[in-house]
Amino acid sequence: MEESAGPAPILLFDSGVGGLTVLAELRALMPQAPVIYAADIAGLPYGAKTEAEIAARVSGLLGRMAERFQPRLICIACNTASTIALGMVRDALETPIVGTVPAIKPAAAMTKTGTIGLLGTEATVRQRYVDDLEREFAKGKTLLRYGANDLVALGEAKLRGDTVSVDAVADAAKGLVLQENGQDLDTVVLACTHFPLLEPELREAFGPEVRFIHGADGIARRIASLVEGQAFERAKPDFAVTTGPADDFDRLAPAFARHGIEHLVQF
């Protein structure tokens, strides 16, 4: 990329604020990189939508955002959107795209019992992409899947400053351990960028013998590798855009401020 492209931002896209878990890792690696955070809150929750709805929505929004913001790279910081729409977006845009992949490979290497849990949205856990990851990286292991859509709303609520109880989180995720072989779980993949926001509650709900793994650090490293050697220049403060109501977005201002984003606007 030419030196003049220094102000070109990295665009982080998610259905809501789960992508802040990726932004936190990206800030740690590349504090100098200009970032625009895009939250499709009007489309939340993705996990309850059909594949066709998600693919059309994500590709349409990212096409408009790429045209308006001219990012150097787009990260789809959403497992549901990535597993469904990543190929379509890559075909439609010339901008480099980084997706979010459920961390099944490292989980398979970590497990001692051979039983892995996958917590995602309903739309994510049923994807053939997940079947492919299981076949390639978890051969000989048992992978239990559960679509915990309610955890998305709980993660959003926690970031808005609402009280979220361990009981509510446990109730939303209990379908994972109630399956056959659920008692053997020792490693759980958090296959939604919202879910690490609830990791303290999940740890308490599942107990000390269960470890949790997510891909935010790996995504940040992938972004860093793709823009290595490029010039960065923050011509204006980083900001966030939402497709939802601006007043609702304002409730998230403290959460964004913790990640160096002070300006929230409607897209």
Short mmCIF file of C-alpha atoms in Angstrom, two decimals:
data_model
loop_
_atom_site.label_atom_id
_atom_site.label_comp_id
_atom_site.label_asym_id
_atom_site.label_seq_id
_atom_site.Cartn_x
_atom_site.Cartn_y
_atom_site.Cartn_z
CA MET A 1 0.00 0.00 0.00
CA GLU A 2 1.28 3.43 -0.86
CA GLU A 3 2.50 5.86 1.77
CA SER A 4 -0.48 8.14 1.01
CA ALA A 5 -2.84 5.43 2.29
CA GLY A 6 -1.72 6.06 5.89
CA PRO A 7 -5.12 7.37 7.09
CA ALA A 8 -7.04 4.45 5.51
CA PRO A 9 -8.74 2.72 8.47
CA ILE A 10 -9.29 -0.87 9.46
CA LEU A 11 -13.04 -1.50 9.49
CA LEU A 12 -14.26 -3.87 12.21
CA PHE A 13 -17.79 -5.10 11.52
CA ASP A 14 -20.11 -7.01 13.85
CA SER A 15 -23.82 -7.48 14.37
CA GLY A 16 -23.43 -5.65 17.69
CA VAL A 17 -20.66 -4.97 20.19
CA GLY A 18 -19.12 -8.44 20.43
CA GLY A 19 -16.39 -7.28 18.05
CA LEU A 20 -15.01 -5.12 20.87
CA THR A 21 -13.31 -8.33 22.05
CA VAL A 22 -11.39 -8.32 18.76
CA LEU A 23 -10.76 -4.57 18.97
CA ALA A 24 -9.17 -5.01 22.41
CA GLU A 25 -6.65 -7.50 20.99
CA LEU A 26 -6.03 -5.32 17.93
CA ARG A 27 -5.32 -2.28 20.11
CA ALA A 28 -2.77 -4.28 22.07
CA LEU A 29 -0.96 -5.30 18.88
CA MET A 30 -1.41 -2.17 16.76
CA PRO A 31 -2.32 0.89 18.84
CA GLN A 32 -1.30 3.18 15.97
CA ALA A 33 -3.83 1.75 13.48
CA PRO A 34 -6.90 3.93 12.72
CA VAL A 35 -10.12 1.98 13.26
CA ILE A 36 -13.79 2.37 12.39
CA TYR A 37 -16.11 0.07 14.34
CA ALA A 38 -19.40 -0.78 12.60
CA ALA A 39 -22.26 -2.33 14.58
CA ASP A 40 -25.30 -3.58 12.68
CA ILE A 41 -27.53 -3.23 15.72
CA ALA A 42 -30.63 -2.81 13.52
CA GLY A 43 -29.96 -6.33 12.22
CA LEU A 44 -29.38 -7.94 15.62
CA PRO A 45 -29.66 -10.84 16.31
CA TYR A 46 -28.07 -12.55 13.32
CA GLY A 47 -28.32 -15.97 14.92
CA ALA A 48 -32.09 -16.11 14.43
CA LYS A 49 -31.99 -15.09 10.74
CA THR A 50 -31.84 -17.33 7.68
CA GLU A 51 -28.60 -17.80 5.77
CA ALA A 52 -30.02 -15.88 2.80
CA GLU A 53 -31.02 -12.92 4.99
CA ILE A 54 -27.59 -12.74 6.63
CA ALA A 55 -25.65 -13.08 3.37
CA ALA A 56 -27.68 -10.34 1.66
CA ARG A 57 -27.55 -7.99 4.63
CA VAL A 58 -23.84 -8.34 5.37
CA SER A 59 -22.66 -8.11 1.77
CA GLY A 60 -24.91 -5.11 1.11
CA LEU A 61 -23.81 -3.21 4.22
CA LEU A 62 -20.12 -3.91 3.74
CA GLY A 63 -20.33 -2.82 0.11
CA ARG A 64 -21.76 0.55 1.16
CA MET A 65 -19.32 0.92 4.04
CA ALA A 66 -16.33 0.08 1.86
CA GLU A 67 -17.42 2.76 -0.61
CA ARG A 68 -17.96 5.39 2.08
CA PHE A 69 -14.97 4.73 4.37
CA GLN A 70 -12.38 3.30 1.92
CA PRO A 71 -10.83 0.94 4.48
CA ARG A 72 -7.48 -0.77 3.88
CA LEU A 73 -8.91 -3.98 5.41
CA ILE A 74 -12.27 -5.22 6.66
CA CYS A 75 -12.59 -7.63 9.57
CA ILE A 76 -15.92 -9.41 9.91
CA ALA A 77 -15.71 -9.76 13.69
CA CYS A 78 -18.78 -11.99 13.81
CA ASN A 79 -18.76 -15.78 13.56
CA THR A 80 -22.29 -16.00 12.15
CA ALA A 81 -21.63 -13.47 9.39
CA SER A 82 -18.24 -15.02 8.59
CA THR A 83 -19.41 -18.62 8.33
CA ILE A 84 -22.25 -17.57 6.01
CA ALA A 85 -21.19 -14.48 4.03
CA LEU A 86 -17.37 -14.40 3.98
CA GLY A 87 -17.03 -15.93 0.51
CA MET A 88 -19.68 -13.64 -0.99
CA VAL A 89 -18.09 -10.51 0.49
CA ARG A 90 -14.63 -11.50 -0.73
CA ASP A 91 -16.01 -12.04 -4.23
CA ALA A 92 -17.75 -8.65 -4.23
CA LEU A 93 -15.01 -6.43 -2.79
CA GLU A 94 -11.38 -5.82 -3.65
CA THR A 95 -10.60 -4.87 -0.05
CA PRO A 96 -8.79 -7.59 1.95
CA ILE A 97 -11.26 -9.37 4.25
CA VAL A 98 -10.47 -11.19 7.51
CA GLY A 99 -13.16 -13.47 8.87
CA THR A 100 -13.79 -15.06 12.25
CA VAL A 101 -13.31 -18.81 12.52
CA PRO A 102 -14.53 -20.92 15.48
CA ALA A 103 -11.40 -21.98 17.41
CA ILE A 104 -11.98 -25.72 16.99
CA LYS A 105 -8.37 -26.47 16.03
CA PRO A 106 -6.76 -25.13 19.24
CA ALA A 107 -9.60 -26.59 21.33
CA ALA A 108 -8.91 -30.05 19.90
CA ALA A 109 -5.27 -29.68 20.91
CA MET A 110 -6.22 -28.53 24.45
CA THR A 111 -8.83 -31.10 25.45
CA LYS A 112 -7.82 -33.89 27.81
CA THR A 113 -11.14 -35.75 27.81
CA GLY A 114 -11.62 -35.57 24.04
CA THR A 115 -15.01 -33.83 24.42
CA ILE A 116 -15.26 -30.26 23.16
CA GLY A 117 -18.19 -27.89 23.37
CA LEU A 118 -19.08 -25.30 20.74
CA LEU A 119 -21.21 -22.39 21.94
CA GLY A 120 -22.39 -20.17 19.11
CA THR A 121 -25.56 -18.76 17.64
CA GLU A 122 -28.06 -21.19 16.14
CA ALA A 123 -27.07 -19.99 12.67
CA THR A 124 -23.36 -20.61 13.30
CA VAL A 125 -23.50 -24.07 14.84
CA ARG A 126 -25.50 -25.55 11.95
CA GLN A 127 -23.12 -24.39 9.20
CA ARG A 128 -21.30 -26.84 6.94
CA TYR A 129 -18.21 -24.69 7.54
CA VAL A 130 -18.25 -25.93 11.14
CA ASP A 131 -18.65 -29.51 9.87
CA ASP A 132 -15.52 -29.01 7.77
CA LEU A 133 -13.55 -27.65 10.75
CA GLU A 134 -14.65 -30.60 12.87
CA ARG A 135 -13.67 -33.11 10.20
CA GLU A 136 -10.27 -31.48 9.61
CA PHE A 137 -9.18 -30.63 13.15
CA ALA A 138 -11.25 -32.65 15.62
CA LYS A 139 -11.05 -36.13 14.16
CA GLY A 140 -11.40 -38.69 16.93
CA LYS A 141 -12.88 -36.07 19.30
CA THR A 142 -16.49 -35.48 20.32
CA LEU A 143 -17.80 -32.04 19.39
CA LEU A 144 -21.02 -30.98 21.09
CA ARG A 145 -22.75 -27.94 19.60
CA TYR A 146 -25.32 -25.63 21.09
CA GLY A 147 -26.94 -22.51 19.67
CA ALA A 148 -27.15 -20.12 22.63
CA ASN A 149 -28.77 -17.10 20.98
CA ASP A 150 -29.76 -15.61 24.35
CA LEU A 151 -26.09 -15.11 25.27
CA VAL A 152 -25.85 -12.42 22.57
CA ALA A 153 -28.48 -10.26 24.26
CA LEU A 154 -26.89 -10.88 27.66
CA GLY A 155 -23.47 -9.80 26.36
CA GLU A 156 -24.97 -6.63 24.87
CA ALA A 157 -26.81 -5.92 28.13
CA LYS A 158 -23.64 -6.33 30.19
CA LEU A 159 -21.79 -3.79 28.04
CA ARG A 160 -24.69 -1.36 28.43
CA GLY A 161 -24.14 -1.52 32.18
CA ASP A 162 -27.10 -3.76 33.00
CA THR A 163 -26.76 -6.42 35.69
CA VAL A 164 -26.33 -9.90 34.20
CA SER A 165 -26.63 -12.82 36.61
CA VAL A 166 -24.67 -16.05 36.50
CA ASP A 167 -28.01 -17.88 36.63
CA ALA A 168 -29.20 -16.16 33.44
CA VAL A 169 -25.97 -17.05 31.63
CA ALA A 170 -26.08 -20.64 32.93
CA ASP A 171 -29.69 -21.01 31.79
CA ALA A 172 -28.83 -19.74 28.28
CA ALA A 173 -25.89 -22.15 27.92
CA LYS A 174 -27.08 -25.24 29.80
CA GLY A 175 -28.22 -26.98 26.62
CA LEU A 176 -24.57 -27.68 25.88
CA VAL A 177 -23.93 -29.82 28.96
CA LEU A 178 -27.36 -31.48 28.96
CA GLN A 179 -26.46 -33.36 25.77
CA GLU A 180 -25.12 -36.91 25.74
CA ASN A 181 -21.44 -36.83 26.86
CA GLY A 182 -21.95 -33.32 28.22
CA GLN A 183 -20.52 -34.39 31.55
CA ASP A 184 -17.17 -35.05 29.82
CA LEU A 185 -16.75 -31.49 28.52
CA ASP A 186 -13.45 -29.91 29.48
CA THR A 187 -12.98 -27.32 26.68
CA VAL A 188 -15.58 -24.93 25.25
CA VAL A 189 -15.15 -22.88 22.09
CA LEU A 190 -16.86 -19.49 22.32
CA ALA A 191 -17.88 -19.23 18.66
CA CYS A 192 -19.45 -15.79 18.90
CA THR A 193 -17.50 -12.62 19.57
CA HIS A 194 -20.16 -11.59 22.13
CA PHE A 195 -19.56 -14.60 24.34
CA PRO A 196 -16.11 -13.69 25.75
CA LEU A 197 -17.86 -10.66 27.28
CA LEU A 198 -19.57 -13.21 29.54
CA GLU A 199 -16.55 -15.43 30.22
CA PRO A 200 -16.49 -14.69 34.00
CA GLU A 201 -20.14 -15.74 34.29
CA LEU A 202 -19.60 -18.77 32.05
CA ARG A 203 -16.61 -19.89 34.13
CA GLU A 204 -18.69 -19.72 37.27
CA ALA A 205 -21.59 -21.55 35.62
CA PHE A 206 -19.50 -24.38 34.11
CA GLY A 207 -17.03 -24.82 36.96
CA PRO A 208 -13.24 -24.75 37.24
CA GLU A 209 -12.64 -27.94 35.27
CA VAL A 210 -13.86 -26.38 31.99
CA ARG A 211 -11.59 -24.13 29.91
CA PHE A 212 -12.83 -21.57 27.40
CA ILE A 213 -11.20 -20.56 24.15
CA HIS A 214 -12.03 -17.93 21.55
CA GLY A 215 -10.30 -16.54 18.49
CA ALA A 216 -9.97 -12.79 19.14
CA ASP A 217 -6.19 -12.82 19.59
CA GLY A 218 -5.71 -14.95 16.49
CA ILE A 219 -7.89 -12.60 14.43
CA ALA A 220 -5.86 -9.60 15.59
CA ARG A 221 -2.61 -11.37 14.67
CA ARG A 222 -4.00 -12.17 11.22
CA ILE A 223 -4.94 -8.51 10.66
CA ALA A 224 -1.48 -7.41 11.79
CA SER A 225 0.21 -9.83 9.39
CA LEU A 226 -1.82 -8.57 6.42
CA VAL A 227 -1.00 -4.90 7.03
CA GLU A 228 2.60 -5.43 8.11
CA GLY A 229 4.90 -2.76 6.71
CA GLN A 230 2.08 -0.37 5.84
CA ALA A 231 2.13 3.27 6.96
CA PHE A 232 -0.44 4.37 9.54
CA GLU A 233 -1.65 7.89 10.18
CA ARG A 234 -4.65 8.75 12.33
CA ALA A 235 -5.97 11.82 10.49
CA LYS A 236 -9.02 12.05 12.79
CA PRO A 237 -10.18 10.28 15.95
CA ASP A 238 -11.45 6.72 15.60
CA PHE A 239 -15.23 6.39 15.65
CA ALA A 240 -18.06 3.86 15.62
CA VAL A 241 -21.14 3.68 13.42
CA THR A 242 -24.42 1.90 14.03
CA THR A 243 -27.36 0.97 11.84
CA GLY A 244 -29.62 1.23 14.89
CA PRO A 245 -30.99 4.16 16.90
CA ALA A 246 -28.34 6.66 17.97
CA ASP A 247 -29.77 7.09 21.49
CA ASP A 248 -29.49 3.36 22.17
CA PHE A 249 -25.93 3.38 20.84
CA ASP A 250 -25.06 6.21 23.22
CA ARG A 251 -25.62 3.85 26.16
CA LEU A 252 -22.56 1.97 24.93
CA ALA A 253 -20.33 5.06 25.01
CA PRO A 254 -18.42 3.98 28.16
CA ALA A 255 -17.65 0.58 26.63
CA PHE A 256 -16.34 2.15 23.43
CA ALA A 257 -14.37 4.79 25.36
CA ARG A 258 -12.44 2.00 27.09
CA HIS A 259 -11.17 1.05 23.62
CA GLY A 260 -10.26 4.57 22.49
CA ILE A 261 -13.48 5.36 20.60
CA GLU A 262 -15.25 8.50 21.79
CA HIS A 263 -17.45 9.36 18.78
CA LEU A 264 -20.57 7.28 18.00
CA VAL A 265 -22.66 8.07 14.91
CA GLN A 266 -25.53 6.60 12.90
CA PHE A 267 -24.76 5.01 9.54
#
